[in-house]
Amino acid sequence: MLNCNMAKQVNISFDITVYDSFEELSQADQMLMQIAIKARQKAYAPYSKFQVGAAVLLENGEVVIGSNQENASYPSGLCAERVAIFHAGAKYPDVTISVIAITATSKKYEVTTPAAPCGNCRQAIFEYEFKQGLPIRILLMGESGNVVQCNSLEDILPLGFNNTFLK
Ligand code: THU
């Protein structure tokens, strides 16, 4: 039998801002990214040699940082973004998170493309964005090259899972 149901095609798209270089960012964003750069230098990444730094700006003006923390038992390590966002959640549980700046470097090659958060980190940051009901702006950078800005975490995690499913 012929199925006459018409499936709907829905397009999900989002805008990003691409800056040619770090110098094009606002002063405030440059300062935040500088803190993320400093954080990446303190990453503990003896296995991958890939060092990531993240700086979270809160609505009260405070900045908290994170860097990736690896482990000889590989899955026990944690990405910079989750270290930073959990740090923010632990230190300022009731303060809105405004921006997270993320940057990566490697001891093996020059990272010239923006470092994007992995799926687990997107899910972790999404939890806080959903909780606060306000978008978290995301700045992504390698060591050099373009800087990408996303306007919210939800943009880069469409159809994300959240606590509304947990009745
Ligand atoms: N890493 C991060 O810190 N953030 C990401 O979003 C992707 C990967 C870290 C985890 C690990 O220490 C190293 O980079 C290589 O995967």
mmCIF file of C-alpha atoms and ligand atoms in Angstrom:
data_model
loop_
_atom_site.group_PDB
_atom_site.id
_atom_site.type_symbol
_atom_site.label_atom_id
_atom_site.label_comp_id
_atom_site.label_asym_id
_atom_site.label_seq_id
_atom_site.Cartn_x
_atom_site.Cartn_y
_atom_site.Cartn_z
ATOM 1 C CA MET A 1 0.000 0.000 0.000
ATOM 2 C CA LEU A 2 1.161 3.494 -0.820
ATOM 3 C CA ASN A 3 2.164 5.602 2.181
ATOM 4 C CA CYS A 4 0.546 8.988 1.688
ATOM 5 C CA ASN A 5 1.978 10.623 4.814
ATOM 6 C CA MET A 6 4.027 13.661 3.894
ATOM 7 C CA ALA A 7 7.201 13.890 5.924
ATOM 8 C CA LYS A 8 8.253 17.440 6.669
ATOM 9 C CA GLN A 9 11.760 18.577 5.824
ATOM 10 C CA VAL A 10 13.018 20.908 8.510
ATOM 11 C CA ASN A 11 16.214 22.857 8.068
ATOM 12 C CA ILE A 12 18.285 23.665 11.132
ATOM 13 C CA SER A 13 20.958 26.269 10.532
ATOM 14 C CA PHE A 14 22.880 28.783 12.583
ATOM 15 C CA ASP A 15 25.175 31.757 12.157
ATOM 16 C CA ILE A 16 28.753 31.986 13.319
ATOM 17 C CA THR A 17 31.120 34.929 13.240
ATOM 18 C CA VAL A 18 34.535 34.271 11.725
ATOM 19 C CA TYR A 19 37.320 36.646 12.691
ATOM 20 C CA ASP A 20 40.461 36.588 10.552
ATOM 21 C CA SER A 21 42.644 36.732 13.614
ATOM 22 C CA PHE A 22 42.769 37.193 17.366
ATOM 23 C CA GLU A 23 43.434 40.930 16.899
ATOM 24 C CA GLU A 24 39.956 41.403 15.414
ATOM 25 C CA LEU A 25 38.260 40.423 18.675
ATOM 26 C CA SER A 26 36.963 43.082 21.064
ATOM 27 C CA GLN A 27 39.329 44.059 23.876
ATOM 28 C CA ALA A 28 37.215 42.131 26.378
ATOM 29 C CA ASP A 29 37.232 38.974 24.232
ATOM 30 C CA GLN A 30 40.989 39.280 23.643
ATOM 31 C CA MET A 31 41.512 39.441 27.402
ATOM 32 C CA LEU A 32 39.380 36.341 27.944
ATOM 33 C CA MET A 33 41.188 34.473 25.166
ATOM 34 C CA GLN A 34 44.543 35.483 26.676
ATOM 35 C CA ILE A 35 43.458 33.816 29.917
ATOM 36 C CA ALA A 36 42.536 30.675 27.938
ATOM 37 C CA ILE A 37 45.973 30.766 26.266
ATOM 38 C CA LYS A 38 47.634 30.944 29.678
ATOM 39 C CA ALA A 39 45.441 28.063 30.859
ATOM 40 C CA ARG A 40 46.410 25.858 27.900
ATOM 41 C CA GLN A 41 50.085 26.273 28.861
ATOM 42 C CA LYS A 42 49.264 24.563 32.153
ATOM 43 C CA ALA A 43 47.410 21.644 30.564
ATOM 44 C CA TYR A 44 48.482 18.189 31.689
ATOM 45 C CA ALA A 45 48.682 16.423 28.344
ATOM 46 C CA PRO A 46 51.765 14.164 28.414
ATOM 47 C CA TYR A 47 50.102 11.532 26.191
ATOM 48 C CA SER A 48 48.443 13.452 23.375
ATOM 49 C CA LYS A 49 50.715 16.536 23.586
ATOM 50 C CA PHE A 50 47.535 18.411 22.609
ATOM 51 C CA GLN A 51 46.986 21.188 25.123
ATOM 52 C CA VAL A 52 43.642 22.890 25.466
ATOM 53 C CA GLY A 53 42.753 25.893 27.607
ATOM 54 C CA ALA A 54 39.317 27.263 28.414
ATOM 55 C CA ALA A 55 38.287 30.474 30.175
ATOM 56 C CA VAL A 56 34.732 30.983 31.382
ATOM 57 C CA LEU A 57 33.449 34.520 31.908
ATOM 58 C CA LEU A 58 30.605 34.900 34.388
ATOM 59 C CA GLU A 59 28.019 37.629 34.604
ATOM 60 C CA ASN A 60 29.642 38.931 37.802
ATOM 61 C CA GLY A 61 32.889 39.570 35.887
ATOM 62 C CA GLU A 62 34.755 36.616 37.405
ATOM 63 C CA VAL A 63 36.730 34.303 35.123
ATOM 64 C CA VAL A 64 37.402 30.649 35.873
ATOM 65 C CA ILE A 65 39.713 28.451 33.860
ATOM 66 C CA GLY A 66 40.245 24.858 32.866
ATOM 67 C CA SER A 67 42.803 22.846 30.953
ATOM 68 C CA ASN A 68 42.785 19.245 29.807
ATOM 69 C CA GLN A 69 43.912 16.767 32.435
ATOM 70 C CA GLU A 70 45.065 13.452 31.007
ATOM 71 C CA ASN A 71 45.561 10.137 32.748
ATOM 72 C CA ALA A 72 47.634 7.017 32.126
ATOM 73 C CA SER A 73 44.258 5.301 32.065
ATOM 74 C CA TYR A 74 43.151 7.387 29.079
ATOM 75 C CA PRO A 75 39.369 7.576 29.654
ATOM 76 C CA SER A 76 39.926 8.899 33.176
ATOM 77 C CA GLY A 77 41.228 12.191 31.812
ATOM 78 C CA LEU A 78 39.021 15.203 31.163
ATOM 79 C CA CYS A 79 38.802 17.915 28.498
ATOM 80 C CA ALA A 80 39.574 21.552 29.251
ATOM 81 C CA GLU A 81 36.011 22.704 28.605
ATOM 82 C CA ARG A 82 34.501 20.360 31.167
ATOM 83 C CA VAL A 83 37.187 21.163 33.738
ATOM 84 C CA ALA A 84 36.351 24.861 33.225
ATOM 85 C CA ILE A 85 32.562 24.607 33.173
ATOM 86 C CA PHE A 86 32.493 22.306 36.226
ATOM 87 C CA HIS A 87 34.902 24.691 37.936
ATOM 88 C CA ALA A 88 32.408 27.520 37.241
ATOM 89 C CA GLY A 89 29.476 25.400 38.412
ATOM 90 C CA ALA A 90 31.289 24.496 41.623
ATOM 91 C CA LYS A 91 32.573 27.980 42.433
ATOM 92 C CA TYR A 92 29.619 30.109 41.315
ATOM 93 C CA PRO A 93 26.592 27.780 41.146
ATOM 94 C CA ASP A 94 24.061 30.612 40.881
ATOM 95 C CA VAL A 95 25.891 32.986 38.557
ATOM 96 C CA THR A 96 25.041 33.171 34.855
ATOM 97 C CA ILE A 97 27.770 32.003 32.482
ATOM 98 C CA SER A 98 28.268 34.489 29.638
ATOM 99 C CA VAL A 99 31.168 33.316 27.501
ATOM 100 C CA ILE A 100 33.599 30.420 27.161
ATOM 101 C CA ALA A 101 36.834 30.950 25.245
ATOM 102 C CA ILE A 102 38.627 27.800 24.060
ATOM 103 C CA THR A 103 42.057 27.482 22.492
ATOM 104 C CA ALA A 104 44.416 24.629 21.652
ATOM 105 C CA THR A 105 48.086 24.110 20.930
ATOM 106 C CA SER A 106 50.139 21.003 20.243
ATOM 107 C CA LYS A 107 53.705 20.047 20.936
ATOM 108 C CA LYS A 108 53.657 18.129 17.623
ATOM 109 C CA TYR A 109 52.376 20.704 15.092
ATOM 110 C CA GLU A 110 50.986 24.215 14.827
ATOM 111 C CA VAL A 111 47.228 24.298 15.423
ATOM 112 C CA THR A 112 45.936 26.767 12.834
ATOM 113 C CA THR A 113 42.221 25.935 12.972
ATOM 114 C CA PRO A 114 39.802 26.741 15.806
ATOM 115 C CA ALA A 115 39.545 23.992 18.402
ATOM 116 C CA ALA A 116 35.921 22.908 18.656
ATOM 117 C CA PRO A 117 34.569 21.241 21.795
ATOM 118 C CA CYS A 118 33.968 17.498 21.621
ATOM 119 C CA GLY A 119 30.459 16.059 21.895
ATOM 120 C CA ASN A 120 30.743 15.309 25.617
ATOM 121 C CA CYS A 121 31.836 18.880 26.326
ATOM 122 C CA ARG A 122 28.983 20.289 24.240
ATOM 123 C CA GLN A 123 26.544 18.230 26.294
ATOM 124 C CA ALA A 124 28.151 19.385 29.556
ATOM 125 C CA ILE A 125 28.068 23.079 28.607
ATOM 126 C CA PHE A 126 24.505 22.689 27.294
ATOM 127 C CA GLU A 127 23.377 21.592 30.757
ATOM 128 C CA TYR A 128 24.370 24.996 32.180
ATOM 129 C CA GLU A 129 22.969 26.949 29.245
ATOM 130 C CA PHE A 130 19.638 25.165 29.577
ATOM 131 C CA LYS A 131 19.636 25.650 33.360
ATOM 132 C CA GLN A 132 20.223 29.394 33.131
ATOM 133 C CA GLY A 133 17.910 29.938 30.161
ATOM 134 C CA LEU A 134 20.412 32.298 28.585
ATOM 135 C CA PRO A 135 22.864 31.562 25.780
ATOM 136 C CA ILE A 136 26.545 30.953 26.397
ATOM 137 C CA ARG A 137 28.674 32.589 23.710
ATOM 138 C CA ILE A 138 31.587 30.436 22.530
ATOM 139 C CA LEU A 139 34.930 31.612 21.143
ATOM 140 C CA LEU A 140 37.141 29.028 19.427
ATOM 141 C CA MET A 141 40.773 29.432 18.433
ATOM 142 C CA GLY A 142 43.853 27.385 17.577
ATOM 143 C CA GLU A 143 47.294 28.885 18.130
ATOM 144 C CA SER A 144 46.933 31.106 15.102
ATOM 145 C CA GLY A 145 44.464 31.712 12.293
ATOM 146 C CA ASN A 146 40.729 32.311 12.387
ATOM 147 C CA VAL A 147 38.707 32.761 15.522
ATOM 148 C CA VAL A 148 35.151 31.459 15.394
ATOM 149 C CA GLN A 149 32.311 32.743 17.544
ATOM 150 C CA CYS A 150 29.131 30.743 18.120
ATOM 151 C CA ASN A 151 26.198 32.555 19.694
ATOM 152 C CA SER A 152 25.015 29.688 21.847
ATOM 153 C CA LEU A 153 25.868 26.127 22.759
ATOM 154 C CA GLU A 154 22.501 24.942 21.492
ATOM 155 C CA ASP A 155 23.529 26.039 17.997
ATOM 156 C CA ILE A 156 26.299 23.443 17.938
ATOM 157 C CA LEU A 157 24.230 20.737 19.665
ATOM 158 C CA PRO A 158 20.937 20.718 17.786
ATOM 159 C CA LEU A 159 18.252 18.357 19.105
ATOM 160 C CA GLY A 160 20.229 18.093 22.330
ATOM 161 C CA PHE A 161 19.137 16.026 25.287
ATOM 162 C CA ASN A 162 18.020 17.964 28.349
ATOM 163 C CA ASN A 163 16.251 17.421 31.660
ATOM 164 C CA THR A 164 12.746 17.926 30.252
ATOM 165 C CA PHE A 165 12.904 14.241 29.267
ATOM 166 C CA LEU A 166 13.404 13.234 32.902
ATOM 167 C CA LYS A 167 9.968 13.212 34.489
HETATM 168 N N1 THU B 1 40.522 17.777 24.411
HETATM 169 C C1 THU B 1 40.003 18.852 25.069
HETATM 170 O O1 THU B 1 40.527 19.294 26.098
HETATM 171 N N2 THU B 1 38.895 19.430 24.553
HETATM 172 C C2 THU B 1 38.229 18.981 23.450
HETATM 173 O O2 THU B 1 37.134 19.466 23.165
HETATM 174 C C3 THU B 1 38.810 17.941 22.620
HETATM 175 C C4 THU B 1 39.962 17.223 23.203
HETATM 176 C C5 THU B 1 41.690 17.120 24.982
HETATM 177 C C6 THU B 1 41.401 15.765 25.551
HETATM 178 C C7 THU B 1 42.758 15.105 25.450
HETATM 179 O O3 THU B 1 43.492 15.448 26.616
HETATM 180 C C8 THU B 1 43.402 15.757 24.257
HETATM 181 O O4 THU B 1 42.662 16.944 23.993
HETATM 182 C C9 THU B 1 43.403 14.884 23.002
HETATM 183 O O5 THU B 1 42.139 14.411 22.724
#
